[in-house]
PDB file of C-alpha atoms and ligand atoms in Angstrom:
ATOM      1  CA  ALA R   1       7.315  22.115 -18.474  1.00 43.00           C
ATOM      2  CA  PRO R   2       4.299  22.869 -16.096  1.00 47.00           C
ATOM      3  CA  ASP R   3       5.390  25.812 -13.983  1.00 50.00           C
ATOM      4  CA  ALA R   4       5.976  24.913 -10.856  1.00 49.00           C
ATOM      5  CA  ASP R   5       5.061  27.935  -9.619  1.00 52.00           C
ATOM      6  CA  ALA R   6       1.260  27.486 -11.031  1.00 54.00           C
ATOM      7  CA  GLN R   7      -1.706  27.231  -7.912  1.00 61.00           C
ATOM      8  CA  PRO R   8      -4.291  24.666  -9.803  1.00 73.00           C
ATOM      9  CA  SER R   9      -7.401  24.698  -8.791  1.00 91.00           C
ATOM     10  CA  LEU R  10      -8.741  22.142  -6.630  1.00 96.00           C
ATOM     11  CA  GLN R  11     -12.622  24.030  -6.507  1.00 96.00           C
ATOM     12  CA  GLY R  12     -15.162  21.615  -6.439  1.00 96.00           C
ATOM     13  CA  ARG R  13     -12.936  18.457  -5.091  1.00 98.00           C
ATOM     14  CA  THR R  14     -12.794  16.083  -1.816  1.00 98.00           C
ATOM     15  CA  VAL R  15      -8.880  15.924  -0.499  1.00 98.00           C
ATOM     16  CA  VAL R  16      -8.573  12.980   2.460  1.00 98.00           C
ATOM     17  CA  VAL R  17      -5.428  14.963   4.568  1.00 98.00           C
ATOM     18  CA  THR R  18      -4.118  12.523   7.823  1.00 98.00           C
ATOM     19  CA  ALA R  19      -1.964  14.614   9.975  1.00 98.00           C
ATOM     20  CA  GLY R  20      -0.281  13.550  13.673  1.00 97.00           C
ATOM     21  CA  GLY R  21       1.175  10.723  15.441  1.00 97.00           C
ATOM     22  CA  THR R  22      -1.361   7.773  16.733  1.00 98.00           C
ATOM     23  CA  ARG R  23      -1.519   6.415  19.713  1.00 98.00           C
ATOM     24  CA  GLU R  24      -1.325   2.768  21.084  1.00 98.00           C
ATOM     25  CA  PRO R  25      -2.930   1.957  24.048  1.00 98.00           C
ATOM     26  CA  LEU R  26      -1.008  -0.090  26.331  1.00 98.00           C
ATOM     27  CA  ASP R  27      -3.471  -0.075  29.529  1.00 98.00           C
ATOM     28  CA  PRO R  28      -5.839   2.315  30.581  1.00 98.00           C
ATOM     29  CA  VAL R  29      -3.309   5.242  31.595  1.00 98.00           C
ATOM     30  CA  ARG R  30       0.286   4.474  29.338  1.00 98.00           C
ATOM     31  CA  TYR R  31       0.615   3.926  25.670  1.00 98.00           C
ATOM     32  CA  LEU R  32       3.061   4.066  22.931  1.00 98.00           C
ATOM     33  CA  GLY R  33       3.269   7.008  20.717  1.00 96.00           C
ATOM     34  CA  ASN R  34       5.473   9.109  18.669  1.00 93.00           C
ATOM     35  CA  ARG R  35       6.633  12.894  17.767  1.00 90.00           C
ATOM     36  CA  SER R  36       4.883  13.881  14.590  1.00 91.00           C
ATOM     37  CA  SER R  37       3.718  17.597  15.827  1.00 92.00           C
ATOM     38  CA  GLY R  38       1.114  17.502  12.989  1.00 94.00           C
ATOM     39  CA  LYS R  39       2.464  20.649  11.039  1.00 93.00           C
ATOM     40  CA  GLN R  40       2.785  19.295   8.004  1.00 94.00           C
ATOM     41  CA  GLY R  41      -0.278  17.764   7.464  1.00 96.00           C
ATOM     42  CA  PHE R  42      -2.159  21.230   8.883  1.00 97.00           C
ATOM     43  CA  ALA R  43      -0.074  23.498   6.196  1.00 96.00           C
ATOM     44  CA  LEU R  44      -1.231  20.612   3.614  1.00 97.00           C
ATOM     45  CA  ALA R  45      -5.073  20.489   4.833  1.00 98.00           C
ATOM     46  CA  GLU R  46      -4.812  24.341   4.444  1.00 97.00           C
ATOM     47  CA  GLN R  47      -3.239  24.868   1.538  1.00 97.00           C
ATOM     48  CA  ALA R  48      -5.502  22.189  -0.186  1.00 98.00           C
ATOM     49  CA  ALA R  49      -8.558  24.443   1.577  1.00 97.00           C
ATOM     50  CA  ALA R  50      -6.797  27.269  -0.110  1.00 96.00           C
ATOM     51  CA  ALA R  51      -7.039  25.720  -3.747  1.00 96.00           C
ATOM     52  CA  GLY R  52     -10.708  25.849  -2.748  1.00 97.00           C
ATOM     53  CA  ALA R  53     -10.595  21.671  -1.721  1.00 98.00           C
ATOM     54  CA  GLN R  54     -13.408  20.584   0.395  1.00 98.00           C
ATOM     55  CA  VAL R  55     -11.179  19.105   3.450  1.00 98.00           C
ATOM     56  CA  HIS R  56     -11.490  16.197   5.277  1.00 98.00           C
ATOM     57  CA  LEU R  57      -8.621  16.179   7.936  1.00 98.00           C
ATOM     58  CA  VAL R  58      -7.848  13.437   9.715  1.00 98.00           C
ATOM     59  CA  ALA R  59      -5.977  14.086  13.043  1.00 98.00           C
ATOM     60  CA  GLY R  60      -4.503  11.908  15.662  1.00 98.00           C
ATOM     61  CA  ILE R  61      -2.468  12.982  18.471  1.00 97.00           C
ATOM     62  CA  THR R  62      -0.316  16.611  18.191  1.00 96.00           C
ATOM     63  CA  GLU R  63       1.226  19.631  19.118  1.00 93.00           C
ATOM     64  CA  ALA R  64      -0.924  22.175  17.666  1.00 90.00           C
ATOM     65  CA  GLU R  65      -4.407  22.560  17.499  1.00 93.00           C
ATOM     66  CA  PRO R  66      -5.041  21.473  14.113  1.00 95.00           C
ATOM     67  CA  PRO R  67      -7.034  24.539  11.864  1.00 93.00           C
ATOM     68  CA  THR R  68     -10.966  25.840  13.396  1.00 88.00           C
ATOM     69  CA  GLY R  69     -12.892  27.973  11.840  1.00 88.00           C
ATOM     70  CA  HIS R  70     -11.913  27.513   8.209  1.00 93.00           C
ATOM     71  CA  ALA R  71     -15.262  26.671   6.024  1.00 93.00           C
ATOM     72  CA  ARG R  72     -13.774  23.808   3.941  1.00 97.00           C
ATOM     73  CA  ILE R  73     -11.832  21.993   6.042  1.00 98.00           C
ATOM     74  CA  SER R  74     -13.567  19.332   8.677  1.00 98.00           C
ATOM     75  CA  VAL R  75     -11.392  17.594  11.514  1.00 97.00           C
ATOM     76  CA  GLU R  76     -11.940  14.661  13.031  1.00 98.00           C
ATOM     77  CA  ARG R  77      -9.957  13.061  15.993  1.00 98.00           C
ATOM     78  CA  ILE R  78      -8.427   9.610  16.136  1.00 98.00           C
ATOM     79  CA  GLU R  79      -5.812   8.070  18.287  1.00 98.00           C
ATOM     80  CA  THR R  80      -5.162   4.687  17.129  1.00 98.00           C
ATOM     81  CA  ALA R  81      -3.990   3.189  13.407  1.00 98.00           C
ATOM     82  CA  GLU R  82      -7.323   1.220  13.816  1.00 98.00           C
ATOM     83  CA  GLU R  83      -9.444   4.110  14.250  1.00 98.00           C
ATOM     84  CA  LEU R  84      -7.187   6.111  11.884  1.00 98.00           C
ATOM     85  CA  GLN R  85      -7.363   2.605   9.077  1.00 98.00           C
ATOM     86  CA  GLU R  86     -11.233   3.469   9.577  1.00 98.00           C
ATOM     87  CA  ALA R  87     -11.586   7.162   9.703  1.00 98.00           C
ATOM     88  CA  VAL R  88      -9.452   7.160   5.880  1.00 98.00           C
ATOM     89  CA  ARG R  89     -11.836   4.293   4.381  1.00 98.00           C
ATOM     90  CA  ARG R  90     -15.151   6.232   5.799  1.00 97.00           C
ATOM     91  CA  ARG R  91     -13.629   9.323   4.442  1.00 97.00           C
ATOM     92  CA  SER R  92     -11.674   8.567   1.129  1.00 97.00           C
ATOM     93  CA  ALA R  93     -15.103   6.877  -0.681  1.00 94.00           C
ATOM     94  CA  GLY R  94     -15.502   9.401  -3.519  1.00 94.00           C
ATOM     95  CA  ALA R  95     -12.721  11.369  -2.180  1.00 98.00           C
ATOM     96  CA  ASP R  96     -10.468  12.629  -5.598  1.00 98.00           C
ATOM     97  CA  ALA R  97      -6.904  12.648  -2.983  1.00 98.00           C
ATOM     98  CA  LEU R  98      -5.744  11.337  -0.200  1.00 98.00           C
ATOM     99  CA  ILE R  99      -2.952  12.896   1.307  1.00 98.00           C
ATOM    100  CA  MET R 100      -0.918  10.494   4.227  1.00 98.00           C
ATOM    101  CA  ALA R 101       0.782  12.781   5.767  1.00 97.00           C
ATOM    102  CA  ALA R 102       0.294  10.603   9.590  1.00 98.00           C
ATOM    103  CA  ALA R 103       2.960   8.972  11.584  1.00 97.00           C
ATOM    104  CA  VAL R 104       1.588   6.032  11.855  1.00 98.00           C
ATOM    105  CA  ALA R 105       2.648   3.249  14.384  1.00 98.00           C
ATOM    106  CA  ASP R 106       4.146   0.165  12.767  1.00 97.00           C
ATOM    107  CA  PHE R 107       3.049  -1.657  15.944  1.00 98.00           C
ATOM    108  CA  ARG R 108       0.492  -1.629  18.551  1.00 98.00           C
ATOM    109  CA  PRO R 109       0.815  -3.578  21.621  1.00 98.00           C
ATOM    110  CA  ALA R 110      -0.597  -6.891  20.971  1.00 98.00           C
ATOM    111  CA  ASP R 111      -2.683  -7.062  24.540  1.00 96.00           C
ATOM    112  CA  TYR R 112      -4.283  -4.895  26.404  1.00 97.00           C
ATOM    113  CA  ALA R 113      -4.442  -4.713  29.758  1.00 96.00           C
ATOM    114  CA  GLN R 114      -7.737  -3.814  31.073  1.00 97.00           C
ATOM    115  CA  ALA R 115      -6.273  -2.985  34.894  1.00 97.00           C
ATOM    116  CA  LYS R 116      -3.100  -0.200  35.226  1.00 96.00           C
ATOM    117  CA  ILE R 117      -0.335  -2.809  35.182  1.00 95.00           C
ATOM    118  CA  LYS R 118       1.185  -2.797  38.437  1.00 93.00           C
ATOM    119  CA  LYS R 119       4.863  -3.711  39.898  1.00 93.00           C
ATOM    120  CA  THR R 120       4.877  -7.051  41.678  1.00 91.00           C
ATOM    121  CA  ASP R 121       7.647  -7.999  44.075  1.00 92.00           C
ATOM    122  CA  ASP R 122       8.470 -11.231  42.857  1.00 93.00           C
ATOM    123  CA  GLY R 123      11.394  -8.815  40.656  1.00 89.00           C
ATOM    124  CA  GLN R 124       9.918  -9.758  37.073  1.00 92.00           C
ATOM    125  CA  ASN R 125       9.853  -6.817  34.983  1.00 93.00           C
ATOM    126  CA  PRO R 126       7.112  -6.578  32.293  1.00 91.00           C
ATOM    127  CA  VAL R 127       7.728  -7.627  28.752  1.00 93.00           C
ATOM    128  CA  ILE R 128       5.190  -5.899  26.008  1.00 95.00           C
ATOM    129  CA  THR R 129       4.785  -8.090  22.808  1.00 98.00           C
ATOM    130  CA  LEU R 130       3.696  -5.763  19.764  1.00 98.00           C
ATOM    131  CA  GLU R 131       1.936  -6.956  16.498  1.00 98.00           C
ATOM    132  CA  ARG R 132       1.645  -5.436  13.143  1.00 98.00           C
ATOM    133  CA  ASN R 133      -0.377  -2.609  12.876  1.00 98.00           C
ATOM    134  CA  PRO R 134      -2.288  -2.313   8.970  1.00 98.00           C
ATOM    135  CA  ASP R 135      -0.678  -0.492   6.713  1.00 98.00           C
ATOM    136  CA  ILE R 136      -3.820   2.167   5.519  1.00 98.00           C
ATOM    137  CA  LEU R 137      -1.474   3.510   3.019  1.00 98.00           C
ATOM    138  CA  ALA R 138      -0.898   0.148   1.187  1.00 98.00           C
ATOM    139  CA  ASP R 139      -4.036  -1.004   1.879  1.00 97.00           C
ATOM    140  CA  LEU R 140      -5.868   0.961   0.330  1.00 98.00           C
ATOM    141  CA  VAL R 141      -3.441   1.284  -2.395  1.00 98.00           C
ATOM    142  CA  GLU R 142      -3.863  -2.330  -3.047  1.00 97.00           C
ATOM    143  CA  HIS R 143      -7.853  -1.960  -2.573  1.00 97.00           C
ATOM    144  CA  ARG R 144      -8.129   0.545  -5.158  1.00 97.00           C
ATOM    145  CA  ARG R 145      -6.250  -1.586  -7.809  1.00 97.00           C
ATOM    146  CA  SER R 146      -8.327  -4.451  -7.273  1.00 97.00           C
ATOM    147  CA  SER R 147     -11.479  -2.782  -8.039  1.00 97.00           C
ATOM    148  CA  GLY R 148     -10.892   0.425  -9.216  1.00 95.00           C
ATOM    149  CA  GLU R 149     -12.743   2.599  -6.103  1.00 96.00           C
ATOM    150  CA  GLY R 150     -10.322   4.886  -4.181  1.00 97.00           C
ATOM    151  CA  PRO R 151      -9.221   8.029  -5.132  1.00 98.00           C
ATOM    152  CA  PRO R 152      -7.459   9.215  -7.880  1.00 97.00           C
ATOM    153  CA  VAL R 153      -4.609  10.372  -6.204  1.00 98.00           C
ATOM    154  CA  ILE R 154      -3.082   9.042  -3.700  1.00 98.00           C
ATOM    155  CA  VAL R 155       0.256  10.606  -1.348  1.00 98.00           C
ATOM    156  CA  GLY R 156       3.179   9.145   0.935  1.00 98.00           C
ATOM    157  CA  PHE R 157       4.963  10.922   2.811  1.00 97.00           C
ATOM    158  CA  ALA R 158       8.606   9.350   4.091  1.00 95.00           C
ATOM    159  CA  ALA R 159      10.511  10.077   6.370  1.00 87.00           C
ATOM    160  CA  GLU R 160      14.192   9.493   6.039  1.00 85.00           C
ATOM    161  CA  THR R 161      17.564   9.982   7.807  1.00 78.00           C
ATOM    162  CA  GLY R 162      19.548   7.708   5.746  1.00 69.00           C
ATOM    163  CA  GLY R 163      22.742   6.679   7.286  1.00 71.00           C
ATOM    164  CA  GLY R 164      25.872   4.607   5.887  1.00 70.00           C
ATOM    165  CA  ASP R 165      25.724   3.716   2.563  1.00 72.00           C
ATOM    166  CA  ASP R 166      21.719   4.499   2.652  1.00 80.00           C
ATOM    167  CA  ASP R 167      20.784   7.497   0.170  1.00 90.00           C
ATOM    168  CA  PRO R 168      17.665   9.198   1.585  1.00 90.00           C
ATOM    169  CA  MET R 169      16.346   9.492  -2.158  1.00 93.00           C
ATOM    170  CA  LYS R 170      16.991   5.819  -3.342  1.00 93.00           C
ATOM    171  CA  LEU R 171      15.213   4.443  -0.102  1.00 94.00           C
ATOM    172  CA  ALA R 172      12.483   6.904  -0.940  1.00 96.00           C
ATOM    173  CA  GLN R 173      12.540   5.535  -4.156  1.00 96.00           C
ATOM    174  CA  GLN R 174      11.863   2.149  -3.071  1.00 96.00           C
ATOM    175  CA  LYS R 175       8.921   3.145  -0.663  1.00 97.00           C
ATOM    176  CA  LEU R 176       7.540   4.417  -3.327  1.00 98.00           C
ATOM    177  CA  GLN R 177       7.450   1.055  -5.371  1.00 97.00           C
ATOM    178  CA  ARG R 178       6.423  -1.176  -2.482  1.00 97.00           C
ATOM    179  CA  LYS R 179       3.848   1.072  -1.307  1.00 97.00           C
ATOM    180  CA  GLY R 180       2.144   2.078  -4.835  1.00 97.00           C
ATOM    181  CA  CYS R 181       1.176   5.828  -4.273  1.00 98.00           C
ATOM    182  CA  ASP R 182       1.086   7.729  -6.981  1.00 98.00           C
ATOM    183  CA  LEU R 183       3.470  10.689  -5.290  1.00 98.00           C
ATOM    184  CA  LEU R 184       5.173  10.500  -2.612  1.00 98.00           C
ATOM    185  CA  VAL R 185       6.803  13.263  -0.179  1.00 97.00           C
ATOM    186  CA  LEU R 186      10.692  13.144   0.657  1.00 96.00           C
ATOM    187  CA  ASN R 187      11.203  14.523   3.832  1.00 89.00           C
ATOM    188  CA  GLN R 188      14.876  14.788   4.657  1.00 78.00           C
ATOM    189  CA  VAL R 189      15.639  14.204   8.749  1.00 73.00           C
ATOM    190  CA  GLY R 190      18.166  15.193  10.321  1.00 65.00           C
ATOM    191  CA  GLU R 191      21.394  16.717   8.609  1.00 54.00           C
ATOM    192  CA  ASN R 192      21.918  20.379   8.871  1.00 56.00           C
ATOM    193  CA  LEU R 193      18.005  20.714   8.950  1.00 55.00           C
ATOM    194  CA  VAL R 194      17.086  23.353  12.403  1.00 45.00           C
ATOM    195  CA  PHE R 195      14.869  22.024  14.485  1.00 53.00           C
ATOM    196  CA  GLY R 196      12.316  23.997  15.764  1.00 54.00           C
ATOM    197  CA  ARG R 197      11.636  26.291  13.107  1.00 64.00           C
ATOM    198  CA  ASP R 198       9.436  25.897  10.785  1.00 73.00           C
ATOM    199  CA  GLU R 199      11.401  24.847   7.347  1.00 82.00           C
ATOM    200  CA  THR R 200      11.570  21.979   5.650  1.00 88.00           C
ATOM    201  CA  GLU R 201      13.059  20.276   2.719  1.00 91.00           C
ATOM    202  CA  ILE R 202      10.974  18.029   0.799  1.00 94.00           C
ATOM    203  CA  HIS R 203      11.413  15.990  -3.132  1.00 96.00           C
ATOM    204  CA  VAL R 204       7.974  15.117  -4.445  1.00 97.00           C
ATOM    205  CA  LEU R 205       8.354  11.440  -6.241  1.00 98.00           C
ATOM    206  CA  ALA R 206       6.060  10.511  -8.893  1.00 98.00           C
ATOM    207  CA  SER R 207       5.198   7.060 -10.608  1.00 97.00           C
ATOM    208  CA  ALA R 208       6.117   6.247 -13.968  1.00 96.00           C
ATOM    209  CA  ALA R 209       2.103   7.105 -14.046  1.00 95.00           C
ATOM    210  CA  ALA R 210       1.946  10.554 -12.150  1.00 96.00           C
ATOM    211  CA  GLN R 211       5.944  11.387 -13.698  1.00 96.00           C
ATOM    212  CA  SER R 212       3.584  11.383 -17.583  1.00 95.00           C
ATOM    213  CA  ALA R 213       0.874  13.020 -15.535  1.00 94.00           C
ATOM    214  CA  LEU R 214       2.856  15.697 -14.719  1.00 94.00           C
ATOM    215  CA  GLY R 215       5.279  15.960 -17.478  1.00 95.00           C
ATOM    216  CA  GLU R 216       8.127  15.623 -15.016  1.00 93.00           C
ATOM    217  CA  SER R 217      10.490  12.855 -15.248  1.00 93.00           C
ATOM    218  CA  GLU R 218      12.728  13.809 -11.962  1.00 94.00           C
ATOM    219  CA  PRO R 219      11.851  14.223  -8.400  1.00 94.00           C
ATOM    220  CA  VAL R 220      11.193  17.777  -7.531  1.00 95.00           C
ATOM    221  CA  SER R 221      12.744  19.264  -4.570  1.00 94.00           C
ATOM    222  CA  TRP R 222      11.763  22.183  -2.167  1.00 93.00           C
ATOM    223  CA  ARG R 223      13.285  23.594   1.113  1.00 92.00           C
ATOM    224  CA  GLY R 224      11.588  26.685   3.013  1.00 93.00           C
ATOM    225  CA  THR R 225       8.597  26.626   4.929  1.00 93.00           C
ATOM    226  CA  LYS R 226       6.157  24.151   5.624  1.00 91.00           C
ATOM    227  CA  ALA R 227       3.684  25.924   3.711  1.00 94.00           C
ATOM    228  CA  GLU R 228       5.112  26.453   0.735  1.00 95.00           C
ATOM    229  CA  ALA R 229       6.333  22.389   0.630  1.00 95.00           C
ATOM    230  CA  ALA R 230       2.596  22.129   1.389  1.00 96.00           C
ATOM    231  CA  GLY R 231       2.115  24.128  -1.566  1.00 97.00           C
ATOM    232  CA  VAL R 232       4.452  22.324  -3.285  1.00 97.00           C
ATOM    233  CA  VAL R 233       2.517  18.854  -2.843  1.00 97.00           C
ATOM    234  CA  VAL R 234      -0.721  20.483  -3.193  1.00 97.00           C
ATOM    235  CA  ALA R 235      -0.122  22.039  -6.313  1.00 96.00           C
ATOM    236  CA  ARG R 236       0.774  18.196  -8.030  1.00 96.00           C
ATOM    237  CA  THR R 237      -1.717  17.038  -6.258  1.00 95.00           C
ATOM    238  CA  ALA R 238      -4.186  18.790  -8.293  1.00 90.00           C
ATOM    239  CA  GLN R 239      -3.017  17.651 -11.471  1.00 86.00           C
TER     240      GLN R 239
HETATM  241  N1  LIG Z 301       2.053   4.213   6.688  1.00 71.79           N
HETATM  242  C1  LIG Z 301       0.342   3.623   6.738  1.00 71.79           C
HETATM  243  N2  LIG Z 301       0.460   2.916   7.737  1.00 71.79           N
HETATM  244  C2  LIG Z 301       1.520   2.478   8.331  1.00 71.79           C
HETATM  245  C3  LIG Z 301       2.277   2.887   8.675  1.00 71.79           C
HETATM  246  C4  LIG Z 301       2.626   3.554   7.094  1.00 71.79           C
HETATM  247  O1  LIG Z 301      -0.356   4.186   5.782  1.00 71.79           O
HETATM  248  N3  LIG Z 301       0.832   1.645   9.355  1.00 71.79           N
HETATM  249  C5  LIG Z 301       1.875   6.018   6.076  1.00 71.79           C
HETATM  250  C6  LIG Z 301       2.215   6.325   6.461  1.00 71.79           C
HETATM  251  O2  LIG Z 301       1.190   8.492   6.700  1.00 71.79           O
HETATM  252  C7  LIG Z 301       3.160   7.651   4.942  1.00 71.79           C
HETATM  253  C8  LIG Z 301       3.987   5.970   4.564  1.00 71.79           C
HETATM  254  O3  LIG Z 301       2.860   5.089   4.809  1.00 71.79           O
HETATM  255  O4  LIG Z 301       2.532   8.618   4.131  1.00 71.79           O
HETATM  256  C9  LIG Z 301       5.226   5.555   4.649  1.00 71.79           C
HETATM  257  O5  LIG Z 301       5.137   5.501   5.626  1.00 71.79           O
HETATM  258  P1  LIG Z 301       6.776   4.845   6.395  1.00 71.79           P
HETATM  259  O6  LIG Z 301       6.784   5.204   8.349  1.00 71.79           O
HETATM  260  O7  LIG Z 301       7.869   6.041   6.360  1.00 71.79           O
HETATM  261  O8  LIG Z 301       7.017   3.363   5.778  1.00 71.79           O
HETATM  262  P2  LIG Z 301       6.922   2.792   6.268  1.00 71.79           P
HETATM  263  O9  LIG Z 301       6.210   1.379   5.568  1.00 71.79           O
HETATM  264  O10 LIG Z 301       5.550   2.361   7.918  1.00 71.79           O
HETATM  265  O11 LIG Z 301       8.293   1.867   6.379  1.00 71.79           O
HETATM  266  P3  LIG Z 301       9.846   1.907   7.318  1.00 71.79           P
HETATM  267  O12 LIG Z 301       9.854   0.543   8.087  1.00 71.79           O
HETATM  268  O13 LIG Z 301      10.576   3.080   6.787  1.00 71.79           O
HETATM  269  O14 LIG Z 301       9.021   2.984   8.643  1.00 71.79           O
HETATM  270 CA1  LIG Z 302       7.041   3.629   9.412  1.00 71.79          CA
END
């Protein structure tokens, strides 16, 4: 089996990394958003660059500033899922890998109000109707399947809490199948994982084809800093 700690080179390769959350506008001053910090995606971009790749980082709304001043990381900012999809499609053409660490809003407000939504005196509360955003990852996998074009390695992420009878690992296996990506990184959230720390626990699941390419038949687990976890993912992306 390959050495799990060996860092294969990404020299001369191009990697697209998405990070952070999307923001879906409701009116000129309001939006629907999420709590993604962007840290995991930034760590992935840094590890990929450290392994020699040219990195296109597509960053949504993030708590921290994206890495700056790195010669091999270019940063593009987006807000909505549709903008993210456009950027991912453009950047993925000719790229060697796509790592989708962004927290994409599954839904957006169906109607954008051109003017700020105001309170009214008739006692009626506004109702926000949502519509589905495109599934950027699944669409790209489908495009690659039908056209033969697209990144040879596509990596998805899943944050699962589990709960009840739902085993996070089982949910992640189902998600890997459903999305059709090559690798799926499960972030186990909640439980005894400490908030506010730069610590994380990941499990890297591979499709059947990726399993044979990697020579690994079982998911690889890692608990440590987000930088270390990113290194584990990047090592598998490079193989
Ligand atoms: N993703 C995407 N486009 C979306 C939603 C998710 O590309 N509209 C990507 C994420 O960036 C991530 C992966 O798909 O890499 C899994 O996201 P997740 O939210 O866990 O999966 P969903 O299919 O949206 O399922 P769920 O109902 O559990 O949210
Ligand atoms: Ca989702």
